Amino acid sequence: MFGLILVGVFLGVAGQLFLKAGTNHVGKFAFRRDNILPIGWKLATEPRIITGLVCYVIGVAVWIVALSRVEVSIAYPMVSIGYVVNAVAAWYLFGEAVTRSQLVGIGFITIGCYILAQS
């Protein structure tokens, strides 16, 4: 049960990280009437973005199976584990800053998930 939840969460994390890597590759952009098709096509054909979306689709399937076995009041708060993993991975992979307040929040999330997992 807990394993399915973690797989679903980690697929969501992977999806976010691939989407970020894909948008980093495409670069900054603005959707305007004159560039919506070129930018849309660039995003739709970026392999990292496609991989991120595939991770999300598989993650949803896993999540549905998990929800068939676990109460949503237990399963859904575990999604916050994804925030912790994403923050650390973004720091490591993309050089994003992790502030002191984020670290405090990560600590609270970790403690909360631990408490929920014990119930």
mmCIF file with all atom_site columns, C-alpha atoms in Angstrom:
data_model
loop_
_atom_site.group_PDB
_atom_site.id
_atom_site.type_symbol
_atom_site.label_atom_id
_atom_site.label_alt_id
_atom_site.label_comp_id
_atom_site.label_asym_id
_atom_site.label_entity_id
_atom_site.label_seq_id
_atom_site.pdbx_PDB_ins_code
_atom_site.Cartn_x
_atom_site.Cartn_y
_atom_site.Cartn_z
_atom_site.occupancy
_atom_site.B_iso_or_equiv
_atom_site.pdbx_formal_charge
_atom_site.auth_seq_id
_atom_site.auth_comp_id
_atom_site.auth_asym_id
_atom_site.auth_atom_id
_atom_site.pdbx_PDB_model_num
ATOM 1   C CA . MET A 1 1   ? 0.000  0.000  0.000   1.00 0.00 ? 1   MET A CA 1
ATOM 2   C CA . PHE A 1 2   ? 2.610  2.570  1.067   1.00 0.00 ? 2   PHE A CA 1
ATOM 3   C CA . GLY A 1 3   ? 4.827  1.416  -1.812  1.00 0.00 ? 3   GLY A CA 1
ATOM 4   C CA . LEU A 1 4   ? 2.136  2.273  -4.374  1.00 0.00 ? 4   LEU A CA 1
ATOM 5   C CA . ILE A 1 5   ? 1.727  5.709  -2.866  1.00 0.00 ? 5   ILE A CA 1
ATOM 6   C CA . LEU A 1 6   ? 5.469  6.317  -3.047  1.00 0.00 ? 6   LEU A CA 1
ATOM 7   C CA . VAL A 1 7   ? 5.663  5.104  -6.650  1.00 0.00 ? 7   VAL A CA 1
ATOM 8   C CA . GLY A 1 8   ? 2.837  7.490  -7.567  1.00 0.00 ? 8   GLY A CA 1
ATOM 9   C CA . VAL A 1 9   ? 4.517  10.362 -5.748  1.00 0.00 ? 9   VAL A CA 1
ATOM 10  C CA . PHE A 1 10  ? 7.916  9.680  -7.322  1.00 0.00 ? 10  PHE A CA 1
ATOM 11  C CA . LEU A 1 11  ? 6.387  9.485  -10.793 1.00 0.00 ? 11  LEU A CA 1
ATOM 12  C CA . GLY A 1 12  ? 4.884  12.924 -10.128 1.00 0.00 ? 12  GLY A CA 1
ATOM 13  C CA . VAL A 1 13  ? 8.281  14.188 -9.012  1.00 0.00 ? 13  VAL A CA 1
ATOM 14  C CA . ALA A 1 14  ? 9.933  12.736 -12.118 1.00 0.00 ? 14  ALA A CA 1
ATOM 15  C CA . GLY A 1 15  ? 7.252  14.375 -14.244 1.00 0.00 ? 15  GLY A CA 1
ATOM 16  C CA . GLN A 1 16  ? 7.920  17.784 -12.674 1.00 0.00 ? 16  GLN A CA 1
ATOM 17  C CA . LEU A 1 17  ? 11.677 17.447 -13.085 1.00 0.00 ? 17  LEU A CA 1
ATOM 18  C CA . PHE A 1 18  ? 11.389 16.402 -16.734 1.00 0.00 ? 18  PHE A CA 1
ATOM 19  C CA . LEU A 1 19  ? 8.995  19.287 -17.423 1.00 0.00 ? 19  LEU A CA 1
ATOM 20  C CA . LYS A 1 20  ? 11.472 21.691 -15.827 1.00 0.00 ? 20  LYS A CA 1
ATOM 21  C CA . ALA A 1 21  ? 14.365 20.241 -17.817 1.00 0.00 ? 21  ALA A CA 1
ATOM 22  C CA . GLY A 1 22  ? 12.300 20.556 -20.992 1.00 0.00 ? 22  GLY A CA 1
ATOM 23  C CA . THR A 1 23  ? 11.341 24.158 -20.353 1.00 0.00 ? 23  THR A CA 1
ATOM 24  C CA . ASN A 1 24  ? 14.955 24.954 -19.481 1.00 0.00 ? 24  ASN A CA 1
ATOM 25  C CA . HIS A 1 25  ? 15.923 23.550 -22.878 1.00 0.00 ? 25  HIS A CA 1
ATOM 26  C CA . VAL A 1 26  ? 13.239 25.560 -24.702 1.00 0.00 ? 26  VAL A CA 1
ATOM 27  C CA . GLY A 1 27  ? 14.118 28.722 -22.782 1.00 0.00 ? 27  GLY A CA 1
ATOM 28  C CA . LYS A 1 28  ? 11.984 31.610 -21.578 1.00 0.00 ? 28  LYS A CA 1
ATOM 29  C CA . PHE A 1 29  ? 8.983  32.337 -23.724 1.00 0.00 ? 29  PHE A CA 1
ATOM 30  C CA . ALA A 1 30  ? 5.701  34.200 -23.736 1.00 0.00 ? 30  ALA A CA 1
ATOM 31  C CA . PHE A 1 31  ? 2.528  32.987 -25.362 1.00 0.00 ? 31  PHE A CA 1
ATOM 32  C CA . ARG A 1 32  ? 1.438  35.695 -27.752 1.00 0.00 ? 32  ARG A CA 1
ATOM 33  C CA . ARG A 1 33  ? -0.865 35.488 -30.716 1.00 0.00 ? 33  ARG A CA 1
ATOM 34  C CA . ASP A 1 34  ? 2.078  35.627 -33.140 1.00 0.00 ? 34  ASP A CA 1
ATOM 35  C CA . ASN A 1 35  ? 4.123  32.862 -31.485 1.00 0.00 ? 35  ASN A CA 1
ATOM 36  C CA . ILE A 1 36  ? 1.594  30.507 -29.907 1.00 0.00 ? 36  ILE A CA 1
ATOM 37  C CA . LEU A 1 37  ? 1.918  27.891 -32.655 1.00 0.00 ? 37  LEU A CA 1
ATOM 38  C CA . PRO A 1 38  ? 5.737  27.870 -32.875 1.00 0.00 ? 38  PRO A CA 1
ATOM 39  C CA . ILE A 1 39  ? 6.157  27.794 -29.087 1.00 0.00 ? 39  ILE A CA 1
ATOM 40  C CA . GLY A 1 40  ? 3.339  25.267 -28.694 1.00 0.00 ? 40  GLY A CA 1
ATOM 41  C CA . TRP A 1 41  ? 4.979  23.008 -31.279 1.00 0.00 ? 41  TRP A CA 1
ATOM 42  C CA . LYS A 1 42  ? 8.389  23.397 -29.657 1.00 0.00 ? 42  LYS A CA 1
ATOM 43  C CA . LEU A 1 43  ? 6.931  22.400 -26.272 1.00 0.00 ? 43  LEU A CA 1
ATOM 44  C CA . ALA A 1 44  ? 4.851  19.553 -27.703 1.00 0.00 ? 44  ALA A CA 1
ATOM 45  C CA . THR A 1 45  ? 7.864  18.005 -29.424 1.00 0.00 ? 45  THR A CA 1
ATOM 46  C CA . GLU A 1 46  ? 10.444 18.508 -26.654 1.00 0.00 ? 46  GLU A CA 1
ATOM 47  C CA . PRO A 1 47  ? 11.442 14.958 -25.542 1.00 0.00 ? 47  PRO A CA 1
ATOM 48  C CA . ARG A 1 48  ? 11.869 15.907 -21.869 1.00 0.00 ? 48  ARG A CA 1
ATOM 49  C CA . ILE A 1 49  ? 8.395  17.430 -21.760 1.00 0.00 ? 49  ILE A CA 1
ATOM 50  C CA . ILE A 1 50  ? 6.915  14.347 -23.427 1.00 0.00 ? 50  ILE A CA 1
ATOM 51  C CA . THR A 1 51  ? 8.720  12.150 -20.886 1.00 0.00 ? 51  THR A CA 1
ATOM 52  C CA . GLY A 1 52  ? 7.373  14.286 -18.041 1.00 0.00 ? 52  GLY A CA 1
ATOM 53  C CA . LEU A 1 53  ? 3.826  13.914 -19.337 1.00 0.00 ? 53  LEU A CA 1
ATOM 54  C CA . VAL A 1 54  ? 4.273  10.141 -19.672 1.00 0.00 ? 54  VAL A CA 1
ATOM 55  C CA . CYS A 1 55  ? 5.438  10.040 -16.048 1.00 0.00 ? 55  CYS A CA 1
ATOM 56  C CA . TYR A 1 56  ? 2.259  11.868 -15.052 1.00 0.00 ? 56  TYR A CA 1
ATOM 57  C CA . VAL A 1 57  ? 0.015  9.471  -16.987 1.00 0.00 ? 57  VAL A CA 1
ATOM 58  C CA . ILE A 1 58  ? 1.646  6.396  -15.453 1.00 0.00 ? 58  ILE A CA 1
ATOM 59  C CA . GLY A 1 59  ? 1.591  8.120  -12.059 1.00 0.00 ? 59  GLY A CA 1
ATOM 60  C CA . VAL A 1 60  ? -2.155 8.669  -12.331 1.00 0.00 ? 60  VAL A CA 1
ATOM 61  C CA . ALA A 1 61  ? -2.686 4.975  -13.100 1.00 0.00 ? 61  ALA A CA 1
ATOM 62  C CA . VAL A 1 62  ? -0.592 3.972  -10.086 1.00 0.00 ? 62  VAL A CA 1
ATOM 63  C CA . TRP A 1 63  ? -2.392 6.536  -7.932  1.00 0.00 ? 63  TRP A CA 1
ATOM 64  C CA . ILE A 1 64  ? -5.784 5.114  -8.911  1.00 0.00 ? 64  ILE A CA 1
ATOM 65  C CA . VAL A 1 65  ? -4.645 1.643  -7.834  1.00 0.00 ? 65  VAL A CA 1
ATOM 66  C CA . ALA A 1 66  ? -3.300 3.080  -4.570  1.00 0.00 ? 66  ALA A CA 1
ATOM 67  C CA . LEU A 1 67  ? -6.587 4.875  -3.866  1.00 0.00 ? 67  LEU A CA 1
ATOM 68  C CA . SER A 1 68  ? -8.452 1.611  -4.332  1.00 0.00 ? 68  SER A CA 1
ATOM 69  C CA . ARG A 1 69  ? -6.522 0.271  -1.340  1.00 0.00 ? 69  ARG A CA 1
ATOM 70  C CA . VAL A 1 70  ? -5.929 3.271  0.929   1.00 0.00 ? 70  VAL A CA 1
ATOM 71  C CA . GLU A 1 71  ? -8.179 5.965  2.337   1.00 0.00 ? 71  GLU A CA 1
ATOM 72  C CA . VAL A 1 72  ? -7.700 9.263  0.544   1.00 0.00 ? 72  VAL A CA 1
ATOM 73  C CA . SER A 1 73  ? -7.272 10.990 3.921   1.00 0.00 ? 73  SER A CA 1
ATOM 74  C CA . ILE A 1 74  ? -4.090 8.956  4.380   1.00 0.00 ? 74  ILE A CA 1
ATOM 75  C CA . ALA A 1 75  ? -2.890 8.803  0.766   1.00 0.00 ? 75  ALA A CA 1
ATOM 76  C CA . TYR A 1 76  ? -3.284 12.422 -0.304  1.00 0.00 ? 76  TYR A CA 1
ATOM 77  C CA . PRO A 1 77  ? -1.160 14.043 2.411   1.00 0.00 ? 77  PRO A CA 1
ATOM 78  C CA . MET A 1 78  ? 1.669  11.741 1.309   1.00 0.00 ? 78  MET A CA 1
ATOM 79  C CA . VAL A 1 79  ? 1.761  13.710 -1.947  1.00 0.00 ? 79  VAL A CA 1
ATOM 80  C CA . SER A 1 80  ? 3.616  16.360 0.061   1.00 0.00 ? 80  SER A CA 1
ATOM 81  C CA . ILE A 1 81  ? 6.617  14.007 0.075   1.00 0.00 ? 81  ILE A CA 1
ATOM 82  C CA . GLY A 1 82  ? 6.908  15.077 -3.553  1.00 0.00 ? 82  GLY A CA 1
ATOM 83  C CA . TYR A 1 83  ? 7.548  18.654 -2.448  1.00 0.00 ? 83  TYR A CA 1
ATOM 84  C CA . VAL A 1 84  ? 10.463 17.515 -0.319  1.00 0.00 ? 84  VAL A CA 1
ATOM 85  C CA . VAL A 1 85  ? 11.983 15.397 -3.081  1.00 0.00 ? 85  VAL A CA 1
ATOM 86  C CA . ASN A 1 86  ? 11.375 18.093 -5.712  1.00 0.00 ? 86  ASN A CA 1
ATOM 87  C CA . ALA A 1 87  ? 13.038 20.787 -3.605  1.00 0.00 ? 87  ALA A CA 1
ATOM 88  C CA . VAL A 1 88  ? 16.131 18.655 -3.031  1.00 0.00 ? 88  VAL A CA 1
ATOM 89  C CA . ALA A 1 89  ? 16.268 17.449 -6.644  1.00 0.00 ? 89  ALA A CA 1
ATOM 90  C CA . ALA A 1 90  ? 15.818 20.987 -8.031  1.00 0.00 ? 90  ALA A CA 1
ATOM 91  C CA . TRP A 1 91  ? 18.650 22.173 -5.813  1.00 0.00 ? 91  TRP A CA 1
ATOM 92  C CA . TYR A 1 92  ? 20.889 19.299 -6.940  1.00 0.00 ? 92  TYR A CA 1
ATOM 93  C CA . LEU A 1 93  ? 19.948 19.133 -10.636 1.00 0.00 ? 93  LEU A CA 1
ATOM 94  C CA . PHE A 1 94  ? 19.151 22.748 -11.497 1.00 0.00 ? 94  PHE A CA 1
ATOM 95  C CA . GLY A 1 95  ? 21.048 24.719 -8.859  1.00 0.00 ? 95  GLY A CA 1
ATOM 96  C CA . GLU A 1 96  ? 17.848 26.204 -7.437  1.00 0.00 ? 96  GLU A CA 1
ATOM 97  C CA . ALA A 1 97  ? 18.086 27.812 -4.023  1.00 0.00 ? 97  ALA A CA 1
ATOM 98  C CA . VAL A 1 98  ? 16.562 26.152 -0.967  1.00 0.00 ? 98  VAL A CA 1
ATOM 99  C CA . THR A 1 99  ? 15.867 28.813 1.632   1.00 0.00 ? 99  THR A CA 1
ATOM 100 C CA . ARG A 1 100 ? 15.844 28.452 5.398   1.00 0.00 ? 100 ARG A CA 1
ATOM 101 C CA . SER A 1 101 ? 12.051 28.747 5.488   1.00 0.00 ? 101 SER A CA 1
ATOM 102 C CA . GLN A 1 102 ? 11.769 26.016 2.858   1.00 0.00 ? 102 GLN A CA 1
ATOM 103 C CA . LEU A 1 103 ? 14.001 23.774 4.965   1.00 0.00 ? 103 LEU A CA 1
ATOM 104 C CA . VAL A 1 104 ? 11.779 24.381 8.004   1.00 0.00 ? 104 VAL A CA 1
ATOM 105 C CA . GLY A 1 105 ? 8.721  23.551 5.896   1.00 0.00 ? 105 GLY A CA 1
ATOM 106 C CA . ILE A 1 106 ? 10.417 20.422 4.576   1.00 0.00 ? 106 ILE A CA 1
ATOM 107 C CA . GLY A 1 107 ? 11.085 19.381 8.168   1.00 0.00 ? 107 GLY A CA 1
ATOM 108 C CA . PHE A 1 108 ? 7.422  19.814 9.107   1.00 0.00 ? 108 PHE A CA 1
ATOM 109 C CA . ILE A 1 109 ? 6.305  17.897 6.015   1.00 0.00 ? 109 ILE A CA 1
ATOM 110 C CA . THR A 1 110 ? 8.690  15.063 6.786   1.00 0.00 ? 110 THR A CA 1
ATOM 111 C CA . ILE A 1 111 ? 7.493  14.813 10.387  1.00 0.00 ? 111 ILE A CA 1
ATOM 112 C CA . GLY A 1 112 ? 3.855  14.947 9.285   1.00 0.00 ? 112 GLY A CA 1
ATOM 113 C CA . CYS A 1 113 ? 4.316  12.216 6.682   1.00 0.00 ? 113 CYS A CA 1
ATOM 114 C CA . TYR A 1 114 ? 6.078  10.055 9.254   1.00 0.00 ? 114 TYR A CA 1
ATOM 115 C CA . ILE A 1 115 ? 3.188  10.478 11.687  1.00 0.00 ? 115 ILE A CA 1
ATOM 116 C CA . LEU A 1 116 ? 0.638  9.665  8.974   1.00 0.00 ? 116 LEU A CA 1
ATOM 117 C CA . ALA A 1 117 ? 2.576  6.599  7.870   1.00 0.00 ? 117 ALA A CA 1
ATOM 118 C CA . GLN A 1 118 ? 2.432  5.266  11.439  1.00 0.00 ? 118 GLN A CA 1
ATOM 119 C CA . SER A 1 119 ? -1.380 5.357  11.509  1.00 0.00 ? 119 SER A CA 1
#
